[in-house]
GROMACS .gro file of C-alpha atoms in nm:
model
  420
    1MET     CA    1  13.659  -8.557  -3.529
    2LYS     CA    2  13.289  -8.579  -3.450
    3LYS     CA    3  13.365  -8.739  -3.112
    4SER     CA    4  13.601  -8.459  -3.012
    5VAL     CA    5  13.340  -8.197  -3.104
    6LEU     CA    6  13.078  -8.390  -2.905
    7TRP     CA    7  13.303  -8.401  -2.600
    8VAL     CA    8  13.360  -8.025  -2.622
    9ILE     CA    9  12.984  -7.961  -2.632
   10ILE     CA   10  12.923  -8.198  -2.338
   11SER     CA   11  13.198  -8.028  -2.135
   12ALA     CA   12  13.054  -7.681  -2.204
   13VAL     CA   13  12.705  -7.792  -2.101
   14VAL     CA   14  12.838  -7.945  -1.779
   15LEU     CA   15  13.031  -7.625  -1.700
   16ILE     CA   16  12.722  -7.409  -1.757
   17VAL     CA   17  12.512  -7.636  -1.533
   18VAL     CA   18  12.775  -7.619  -1.258
   19LEU     CA   19  12.790  -7.239  -1.278
   20ILE     CA   20  12.410  -7.212  -1.261
   21ILE     CA   21  12.394  -7.440  -0.959
   22ALA     CA   22  12.675  -7.248  -0.789
   23GLY     CA   23  12.504  -6.917  -0.861
   24ARG     CA   24  12.175  -7.041  -0.722
   25SER     CA   25  12.336  -7.177  -0.411
   26ARG     CA   26  12.520  -6.851  -0.362
   27SER     CA   27  12.208  -6.641  -0.421
   28GLY     CA   28  12.022  -6.858  -0.181
   29LYS     CA   29  12.254  -6.747   0.098
   30GLY     CA   30  12.131  -6.386   0.070
   31THR     CA   31  12.276  -6.042   0.014
   32GLU     CA   32  12.610  -5.975   0.174
   33VAL     CA   33  12.588  -5.682   0.416
   34HIS     CA   34  12.803  -5.514   0.681
   35VAL     CA   35  12.670  -5.507   1.037
   36ALA     CA   36  12.774  -5.326   1.355
   37HIS     CA   37  12.634  -5.243   1.696
   38PRO     CA   38  12.552  -4.877   1.769
   39MET     CA   39  12.846  -4.717   1.949
   40VAL     CA   40  12.861  -4.473   2.238
   41LYS     CA   41  13.080  -4.176   2.147
   42ASP     CA   42  13.113  -3.800   2.155
   43ILE     CA   43  12.965  -3.619   1.854
   44THR     CA   44  13.044  -3.266   1.747
   45GLU     CA   45  12.804  -3.121   1.493
   46ILE     CA   46  12.992  -2.984   1.194
   47ILE     CA   47  12.862  -2.738   0.936
   48PRO     CA   48  13.075  -2.732   0.620
   49ALA     CA   49  13.120  -2.419   0.409
   50ASN     CA   50  13.348  -2.294   0.135
   51GLY     CA   51  13.493  -1.950   0.082
   52LYS     CA   52  13.795  -1.730   0.018
   53ILE     CA   53  14.075  -1.606   0.240
   54GLN     CA   54  14.100  -1.233   0.297
   55PRO     CA   55  14.273  -0.997   0.544
   56VAL     CA   56  14.074  -0.903   0.853
   57THR     CA   57  14.162  -0.538   0.789
   58GLU     CA   58  14.191  -0.412   0.433
   59VAL     CA   59  14.153  -0.042   0.354
   60LYS     CA   60  14.037   0.068   0.011
   61ILE     CA   61  14.196   0.400  -0.083
   62SER     CA   62  14.018   0.640  -0.317
   63PRO     CA   63  14.113   1.008  -0.373
   64ASP     CA   64  13.904   1.295  -0.240
   65VAL     CA   65  14.013   1.510  -0.536
   66SER     CA   66  14.039   1.446  -0.909
   67GLY     CA   67  14.345   1.478  -1.128
   68GLU     CA   68  14.648   1.312  -1.282
   69ILE     CA   69  14.881   1.092  -1.079
   70VAL     CA   70  15.227   1.250  -1.106
   71THR     CA   71  15.408   1.049  -0.836
   72LEU     CA   72  15.360   0.681  -0.750
   73ASN     CA   73  15.590   0.553  -0.478
   74VAL     CA   74  15.467   0.194  -0.431
   75THR     CA   75  15.409  -0.127  -0.621
   76GLU     CA   76  15.181  -0.415  -0.536
   77GLY     CA   77  15.326  -0.622  -0.251
   78ASP     CA   78  15.527  -0.336  -0.093
   79TYR     CA   79  15.523  -0.297   0.284
   80VAL     CA   80  15.427   0.056   0.396
   81LYS     CA   81  15.408   0.232   0.731
   82ALA     CA   82  15.129   0.458   0.851
   83GLY     CA   83  15.182   0.815   0.724
   84GLU     CA   84  15.410   0.713   0.437
   85VAL     CA   85  15.347   0.896   0.107
   86LEU     CA   86  15.192   0.655  -0.142
   87LEU     CA   87  15.124   0.886  -0.439
   88ARG     CA   88  15.060   1.245  -0.540
   89ILE     CA   89  14.801   1.398  -0.771
   90LYS     CA   90  14.892   1.697  -0.988
   91GLN     CA   91  14.860   2.007  -0.771
   92ASP     CA   92  14.863   2.296  -1.022
   93GLN     CA   93  14.491   2.372  -1.026
   94TYR     CA   94  14.462   2.328  -0.651
   95ILE     CA   95  14.753   2.567  -0.589
   96SER     CA   96  14.579   2.821  -0.817
   97ALA     CA   97  14.253   2.773  -0.631
   98ARG     CA   98  14.429   2.828  -0.298
   99ASP     CA   99  14.597   3.145  -0.426
  100ARG     CA  100  14.261   3.279  -0.552
  101MET     CA  101  14.100   3.211  -0.217
  102SER     CA  102  14.391   3.375  -0.039
  103ALA     CA  103  14.356   3.687  -0.258
  104ALA     CA  104  13.981   3.690  -0.202
  105LEU     CA  105  14.039   3.676   0.173
  106ASN     CA  106  14.281   3.968   0.160
  107GLN     CA  107  14.031   4.164  -0.046
  108ALA     CA  108  13.757   4.086   0.204
  109LYS     CA  109  13.980   4.201   0.490
  110ALA     CA  110  14.052   4.528   0.305
  111GLN     CA  111  13.680   4.584   0.250
  112LEU     CA  112  13.623   4.514   0.619
  113ALA     CA  113  13.882   4.776   0.716
  114GLN     CA  114  13.716   5.024   0.482
  115GLN     CA  115  13.374   4.952   0.629
  116GLU     CA  116  13.509   4.989   0.980
  117ALA     CA  117  13.649   5.335   0.892
  118GLN     CA  118  13.321   5.439   0.730
  119TYR     CA  119  13.131   5.306   1.029
  120LYS     CA  120  13.338   5.514   1.271
  121GLN     CA  121  13.277   5.827   1.063
  122VAL     CA  122  12.902   5.764   1.042
  123GLU     CA  123  12.894   5.682   1.414
  124LEU     CA  124  13.058   6.015   1.504
  125SER     CA  125  12.814   6.199   1.279
  126TYR     CA  126  12.522   6.016   1.436
  127ASN     CA  127  12.635   6.099   1.792
  128ARG     CA  128  12.670   6.471   1.701
  129ASN     CA  129  12.329   6.478   1.538
  130LEU     CA  130  12.180   6.299   1.837
  131ALA     CA  131  12.315   6.569   2.074
  132LEU     CA  132  12.195   6.845   1.844
  133TYR     CA  133  11.853   6.687   1.813
  134GLU     CA  134  11.821   6.662   2.190
  135GLN     CA  135  11.904   7.035   2.202
  136GLN     CA  136  11.645   7.088   1.926
  137ALA     CA  137  11.918   7.235   1.709
  138ILE     CA  138  11.826   7.017   1.408
  139SER     CA  139  11.498   6.897   1.270
  140LEU     CA  140  11.352   6.549   1.315
  141ALA     CA  141  11.403   6.476   0.943
  142GLU     CA  142  11.774   6.548   0.966
  143PHE     CA  143  11.809   6.325   1.273
  144GLU     CA  144  11.616   6.040   1.108
  145SER     CA  145  11.841   6.064   0.801
  146SER     CA  146  12.150   6.041   1.022
  147SER     CA  147  12.002   5.749   1.216
  148SER     CA  148  11.927   5.565   0.893
  149GLU     CA  149  12.282   5.615   0.767
  150TYR     CA  150  12.411   5.482   1.098
  151SER     CA  151  12.196   5.164   1.076
  152ILE     CA  152  12.308   5.103   0.716
  153ALA     CA  153  12.672   5.142   0.818
  154GLN     CA  154  12.623   4.885   1.095
  155GLU     CA  155  12.478   4.628   0.854
  156GLN     CA  156  12.749   4.695   0.595
  157LEU     CA  157  13.010   4.636   0.864
  158ASN     CA  158  12.844   4.306   0.963
  159ALA     CA  159  12.829   4.201   0.598
  160ALA     CA  160  13.200   4.276   0.557
  161ARG     CA  161  13.279   4.064   0.864
  162PHE     CA  162  13.070   3.772   0.730
  163HIS     CA  163  13.244   3.808   0.395
  164VAL     CA  164  13.578   3.770   0.568
  165GLN     CA  165  13.455   3.456   0.746
  166SER     CA  166  13.330   3.313   0.416
  167SER     CA  167  13.663   3.387   0.247
  168GLN     CA  168  13.849   3.222   0.535
  169ALA     CA  169  13.634   2.907   0.498
  170ALA     CA  170  13.690   2.902   0.122
  171LEU     CA  171  14.066   2.934   0.174
  172ALA     CA  172  14.064   2.652   0.430
  173GLU     CA  173  13.869   2.433   0.184
  174ALA     CA  174  14.117   2.512  -0.095
  175GLU     CA  175  14.411   2.432   0.133
  176GLU     CA  176  14.248   2.104   0.235
  177SER     CA  177  14.191   2.009  -0.130
  178LEU     CA  178  14.555   2.087  -0.199
  179ALA     CA  179  14.664   1.872   0.097
  180LYS     CA  180  14.447   1.585  -0.028
  181THR     CA  181  14.647   1.565  -0.349
  182THR     CA  182  14.905   1.376  -0.141
  183ILE     CA  183  14.786   1.027  -0.042
  184PHE     CA  184  14.931   0.877   0.278
  185ALA     CA  185  14.922   0.519   0.406
  186PRO     CA  186  14.638   0.493   0.662
  187MET     CA  187  14.810   0.211   0.856
  188ASP     CA  188  15.103  -0.028   0.859
  189GLY     CA  189  15.051  -0.303   0.605
  190ILE     CA  190  15.110  -0.440   0.258
  191VAL     CA  191  14.982  -0.297  -0.070
  192SER     CA  192  14.754  -0.588  -0.152
  193LYS     CA  193  14.614  -0.437  -0.470
  194LEU     CA  194  14.724  -0.157  -0.703
  195ASP     CA  195  14.485  -0.048  -0.978
  196VAL     CA  196  14.650   0.270  -1.111
  197GLU     CA  197  14.966   0.377  -1.289
  198ARG     CA  198  15.166   0.699  -1.297
  199GLY     CA  199  15.007   0.942  -1.545
  200GLU     CA  200  14.659   0.797  -1.503
  201ARG     CA  201  14.368   1.027  -1.418
  202VAL     CA  202  14.151   0.949  -1.118
  203VAL     CA  203  13.812   1.078  -1.004
  204GLY     CA  204  13.763   1.208  -0.650
  205THR     CA  205  13.494   1.089  -0.414
  206SER     CA  206  13.325   1.428  -0.437
  207GLN     CA  207  13.217   1.310  -0.782
  208MET     CA  208  13.021   0.986  -0.752
  209ALA     CA  209  13.203   0.689  -0.599
  210GLY     CA  210  13.554   0.788  -0.696
  211THR     CA  211  13.835   0.574  -0.835
  212GLU     CA  212  13.968   0.293  -0.615
  213MET     CA  213  14.342   0.332  -0.652
  214LEU     CA  214  14.489   0.072  -0.417
  215ARG     CA  215  14.434  -0.131  -0.104
  216VAL     CA  216  14.649  -0.160   0.207
  217ALA     CA  217  14.598  -0.471   0.419
  218ASN     CA  218  14.731  -0.620   0.740
  219PHE     CA  219  14.843  -0.970   0.640
  220GLU     CA  220  14.924  -1.065   0.999
  221GLU     CA  221  14.554  -1.130   1.065
  222MET     CA  222  14.366  -1.337   0.807
  223GLU     CA  223  14.012  -1.474   0.790
  224VAL     CA  224  13.793  -1.687   0.566
  225LEU     CA  225  13.471  -1.538   0.429
  226VAL     CA  226  13.230  -1.829   0.371
  227ASP     CA  227  12.868  -1.865   0.260
  228VAL     CA  228  12.645  -2.068   0.493
  229ASN     CA  229  12.303  -2.193   0.386
  230GLU     CA  230  11.998  -2.047   0.559
  231ASN     CA  231  11.911  -2.391   0.703
  232ASP     CA  232  12.243  -2.405   0.890
  233ILE     CA  233  12.299  -2.042   0.988
  234VAL     CA  234  12.064  -2.060   1.289
  235ARG     CA  235  12.295  -2.315   1.455
  236ILE     CA  236  12.610  -2.104   1.429
  237ARG     CA  237  12.717  -1.871   1.710
  238GLN     CA  238  13.000  -1.625   1.747
  239ARG     CA  239  13.317  -1.780   1.894
  240ASP     CA  240  13.229  -2.127   1.759
  241THR     CA  241  13.551  -2.310   1.675
  242ALA     CA  242  13.629  -2.424   1.323
  243THR     CA  243  13.875  -2.626   1.118
  244VAL     CA  244  14.011  -2.459   0.804
  245GLU     CA  245  14.157  -2.646   0.507
  246VAL     CA  246  14.333  -2.440   0.239
  247ASP     CA  247  14.371  -2.582  -0.111
  248ALA     CA  248  14.727  -2.448  -0.129
  249TYR     CA  249  14.826  -2.663   0.172
  250PRO     CA  250  14.676  -3.008   0.108
  251GLY     CA  251  14.652  -3.232   0.413
  252ARG     CA  252  14.706  -2.940   0.652
  253LYS     CA  253  14.433  -2.823   0.892
  254PHE     CA  254  14.430  -2.481   1.056
  255LEU     CA  255  14.228  -2.368   1.356
  256GLY     CA  256  13.974  -2.086   1.339
  257VAL     CA  257  13.697  -1.915   1.531
  258VAL     CA  258  13.374  -1.752   1.411
  259THR     CA  259  13.399  -1.375   1.457
  260GLN     CA  260  13.105  -1.236   1.259
  261ILE     CA  261  12.770  -1.362   1.129
  262ALA     CA  262  12.577  -1.158   0.873
  263ASN     CA  263  12.225  -1.046   0.962
  264SER     CA  264  12.118  -0.995   0.602
  265ALA     CA  265  12.097  -1.274   0.344
  266LYS     CA  266  12.286  -1.290   0.016
  267ASN     CA  267  12.076  -1.439  -0.262
  268ILE     CA  268  12.244  -1.631  -0.543
  269GLY     CA  269  12.088  -1.743  -0.871
  270SER     CA  270  11.771  -1.655  -1.057
  271ALA     CA  271  11.434  -1.589  -0.899
  272LEU     CA  272  11.320  -1.946  -0.972
  273GLU     CA  273  11.636  -2.120  -0.846
  274GLN     CA  274  11.747  -1.875  -0.581
  275ILE     CA  275  11.982  -1.991  -0.306
  276THR     CA  276  11.982  -1.796   0.020
  277ASN     CA  277  12.315  -1.781   0.202
  278PHE     CA  278  12.459  -1.580   0.487
  279GLU     CA  279  12.819  -1.459   0.505
  280VAL     CA  280  13.021  -1.583   0.802
  281ARG     CA  281  13.373  -1.468   0.889
  282VAL     CA  282  13.612  -1.724   1.041
  283PHE     CA  283  13.935  -1.585   1.190
  284ILE     CA  284  14.238  -1.810   1.136
  285LEU     CA  285  14.438  -1.849   1.457
  286SER     CA  286  14.805  -1.765   1.400
  287GLU     CA  287  14.913  -2.039   1.644
  288SER     CA  288  14.805  -2.302   1.392
  289TYR     CA  289  15.038  -2.177   1.116
  290LYS     CA  290  15.329  -2.016   1.302
  291ASP     CA  291  15.564  -2.283   1.164
  292LEU     CA  292  15.489  -2.153   0.812
  293ILE     CA  293  15.579  -1.790   0.892
  294THR     CA  294  15.912  -1.670   0.752
  295PRO     CA  295  16.100  -1.339   0.787
  296GLU     CA  296  15.995  -1.253   0.432
  297PHE     CA  297  15.624  -1.337   0.477
  298ALA     CA  298  15.414  -1.254   0.781
  299THR     CA  299  15.152  -1.507   0.671
  300PRO     CA  300  15.147  -1.814   0.447
  301PHE     CA  301  14.813  -1.707   0.301
  302ARG     CA  302  14.721  -1.476   0.016
  303PRO     CA  303  14.392  -1.295  -0.041
  304GLY     CA  304  14.163  -1.495  -0.266
  305MET     CA  305  14.295  -1.841  -0.177
  306SER     CA  306  14.020  -2.108  -0.171
  307ALA     CA  307  13.942  -2.264   0.166
  308SER     CA  308  13.700  -2.516   0.315
  309VAL     CA  309  13.573  -2.456   0.667
  310SER     CA  310  13.414  -2.701   0.911
  311ILE     CA  311  13.235  -2.506   1.185
  312HIS     CA  312  13.189  -2.694   1.514
  313THR     CA  313  12.855  -2.583   1.653
  314GLU     CA  314  12.764  -2.823   1.936
  315THR     CA  315  12.915  -3.122   2.114
  316ARG     CA  316  12.729  -3.400   2.295
  317ASN     CA  317  12.912  -3.659   2.501
  318ASN     CA  318  12.841  -4.032   2.534
  319VAL     CA  319  12.559  -4.051   2.282
  320LEU     CA  320  12.437  -4.353   2.084
  321ALA     CA  321  12.561  -4.319   1.726
  322ILE     CA  322  12.572  -4.511   1.398
  323PRO     CA  323  12.742  -4.444   1.060
  324ILE     CA  324  12.557  -4.183   0.854
  325GLN     CA  325  12.522  -4.416   0.554
  326SER     CA  326  12.306  -4.650   0.769
  327ILE     CA  327  12.018  -4.401   0.750
  328THR     CA  328  11.766  -4.428   0.468
  329THR     CA  329  11.440  -4.245   0.394
  330ARG     CA  330  11.286  -4.485   0.140
  331PRO     CA  331  10.908  -4.439   0.159
  332GLU     CA  332  10.828  -4.787   0.023
  333LEU     CA  333  10.959  -4.940   0.346
  334LEU     CA  334  10.688  -4.768   0.550
  335SER     CA  335  10.349  -4.915   0.630
  336ASP     CA  336  10.044  -4.774   0.453
  337SER     CA  337   9.913  -4.619   0.774
  338ILE     CA  338  10.237  -4.423   0.830
  339ARG     CA  339  10.258  -4.311   0.466
  340GLN     CA  340   9.906  -4.170   0.484
  341GLN     CA  341  10.005  -3.952   0.779
  342LEU     CA  342  10.303  -3.794   0.601
  343GLY     CA  343  10.299  -3.463   0.418
  344PRO     CA  344  10.389  -3.425   0.048
  345ASN     CA  345  10.765  -3.377   0.106
  346GLU     CA  346  10.795  -3.527   0.452
  347LEU     CA  347  11.060  -3.796   0.500
  348VAL     CA  348  11.103  -4.051   0.778
  349GLU     CA  349  11.445  -4.178   0.885
  350GLN     CA  350  11.488  -4.554   0.906
  351VAL     CA  351  11.762  -4.812   0.956
  352PHE     CA  352  11.782  -5.181   0.879
  353VAL     CA  353  11.827  -5.408   1.180
  354LEU     CA  354  11.948  -5.770   1.157
  355GLN     CA  355  11.703  -6.037   1.286
  356GLU     CA  356  11.795  -6.375   1.439
  357ASP     CA  357  11.702  -6.558   1.117
  358ASN     CA  358  11.946  -6.342   0.917
  359THR     CA  359  11.674  -6.127   0.764
  360VAL     CA  360  11.648  -5.751   0.796
  361ARG     CA  361  11.372  -5.528   0.925
  362SER     CA  362  11.340  -5.149   0.883
  363VAL     CA  363  11.311  -4.955   1.210
  364LEU     CA  364  11.198  -4.594   1.248
  365VAL     CA  365  11.454  -4.377   1.426
  366ARG     CA  366  11.490  -4.016   1.537
  367SER     CA  367  11.832  -3.863   1.485
  368GLY     CA  368  12.018  -3.572   1.645
  369LEU     CA  369  12.361  -3.424   1.586
  370GLN     CA  370  12.594  -3.552   1.317
  371ASP     CA  371  12.955  -3.510   1.219
  372HIS     CA  372  13.134  -3.619   0.900
  373LEU     CA  373  13.093  -3.992   0.970
  374HIS     CA  374  12.838  -4.060   1.244
  375ILE     CA  375  12.492  -3.949   1.347
  376GLU     CA  376  12.332  -3.944   1.689
  377ILE     CA  377  12.028  -4.172   1.745
  378LEU     CA  378  11.779  -4.034   1.995
  379GLU     CA  379  11.506  -4.297   1.958
  380GLY     CA  380  11.453  -4.633   1.789
  381LEU     CA  381  11.776  -4.828   1.864
  382SER     CA  382  11.964  -4.982   2.155
  383LYS     CA  383  12.328  -5.087   2.196
  384GLU     CA  384  12.229  -5.454   2.151
  385ASP     CA  385  12.083  -5.404   1.803
  386GLN     CA  386  12.284  -5.504   1.496
  387VAL     CA  387  12.252  -5.230   1.237
  388ILE     CA  388  12.316  -5.274   0.865
  389THR     CA  389  12.594  -5.024   0.785
  390GLY     CA  390  12.667  -5.116   0.423
  391PRO     CA  391  12.700  -5.140   0.138
  392TYR     CA  392  12.520  -4.813   0.071
  393SER     CA  393  12.373  -4.943  -0.257
  394ALA     CA  394  12.193  -5.220  -0.068
  395ILE     CA  395  12.062  -4.985   0.202
  396SER     CA  396  11.944  -4.722  -0.044
  397ARG     CA  397  11.797  -4.953  -0.311
  398THR     CA  398  11.785  -5.332  -0.278
  399LEU     CA  399  11.718  -5.425   0.085
  400ASN     CA  400  11.356  -5.470   0.194
  401ASN     CA  401  11.178  -5.597   0.501
  402GLY     CA  402  11.244  -5.971   0.525
  403THR     CA  403  11.539  -5.975   0.282
  404LYS     CA  404  11.777  -6.265   0.349
  405VAL     CA  405  12.131  -6.141   0.415
  406VAL     CA  406  12.481  -6.267   0.486
  407PRO     CA  407  12.605  -6.049   0.773
  408LYS     CA  408  12.972  -5.957   0.803
  409THR     CA  409  13.140  -5.740   1.062
  410GLU     CA  410  13.379  -5.461   0.968
  411LYS     CA  411  13.671  -5.681   1.074
  412GLU     CA  412  13.557  -5.962   0.845
  413VAL     CA  413  13.506  -5.720   0.558
  414GLY     CA  414  13.859  -5.586   0.609
  415GLU     CA  415  14.010  -5.936   0.612
  416THR     CA  416  13.823  -6.022   0.291
  417HIS     CA  417  13.968  -5.713   0.119
  418LEU     CA  418  14.318  -5.814   0.232
  419VAL     CA  419  14.276  -6.166   0.091
  420ASP     CA  420  14.145  -6.027  -0.237
   0.00000   0.00000   0.00000
């Protein structure tokens, strides 16, 4: 029994010693890394942004007059044509107002006719008195009295005419208010939003902002409204192309073009953690989704759908490029002299290059454009260099100047994964 226990202990010790030796021999080989030569390729700079889909044209309809909705002819989602009656507001008070203005106008016209008759009578009297005064048949006081009456009659006639004009304007305003109780569709489109019901009271735009009753939109032309950070907005231009991915259609990419860039910023967050963005509108080209259009639906999209946009700002051909994850900005890799020249938040881009003795050395580089996977290298590398491209944990944390490595190409890494 004791011998069997002894043999078990000896076997365990031998196994531990073997594992330690194997681990040391393996660690002595160095850190396994992925290497690749810089490639020459075309790079298109891409600026990502997220936003919501909305119609290019969407009209918000609010009433000009206040009152109760007595007729509602549409529901949300209905297709309407320009000039079609959407709803009516109760007209009783506006009909009464029109009738009052019409009566006031008739009264003003009657007063004008009366003033015209009085004016003619006073005018005749004035002309007779003028002839008599020239013949010295009446005194100066009598002529001045007649002249004064004539001037007063002229002004009363002018006032009566102005009163008629005022009454006509008031009647026209009352008729217009009455006409505005009927709401018509401003264009062909779909009722994209309906916020009122029959019997509900609405406030006209003459009183504050008014009640938004519904929206009519043209679903045949859709766009994505995205927020772009202030650091990226300066690189975007109108008519830049874009790729649009909609959450409702996974794996599908649609084509777009930038149509509008905001001039004023939109600030998000508190004063201490404020983010400054600019709104950008990306029109979705109908050619990229025509296979999704059906007779029932003019567009496969709905307002408010979430979308991700990749805006293509600039393309450079035949540039030297490496994978983005090859870049690091670790300050401890820099020499003391370079670190002393840097500002408080200034970073320097570096890559690890493989040496002939299978060690790595950090090299300062200057980068240019970048897409989702690669970044342009303007200075610091040549096509003959072997750049460490992974793993990212080694590049960002463990590798240092002079670190011993076991280099593997992407092909070798792929074969290893297949064997595993």
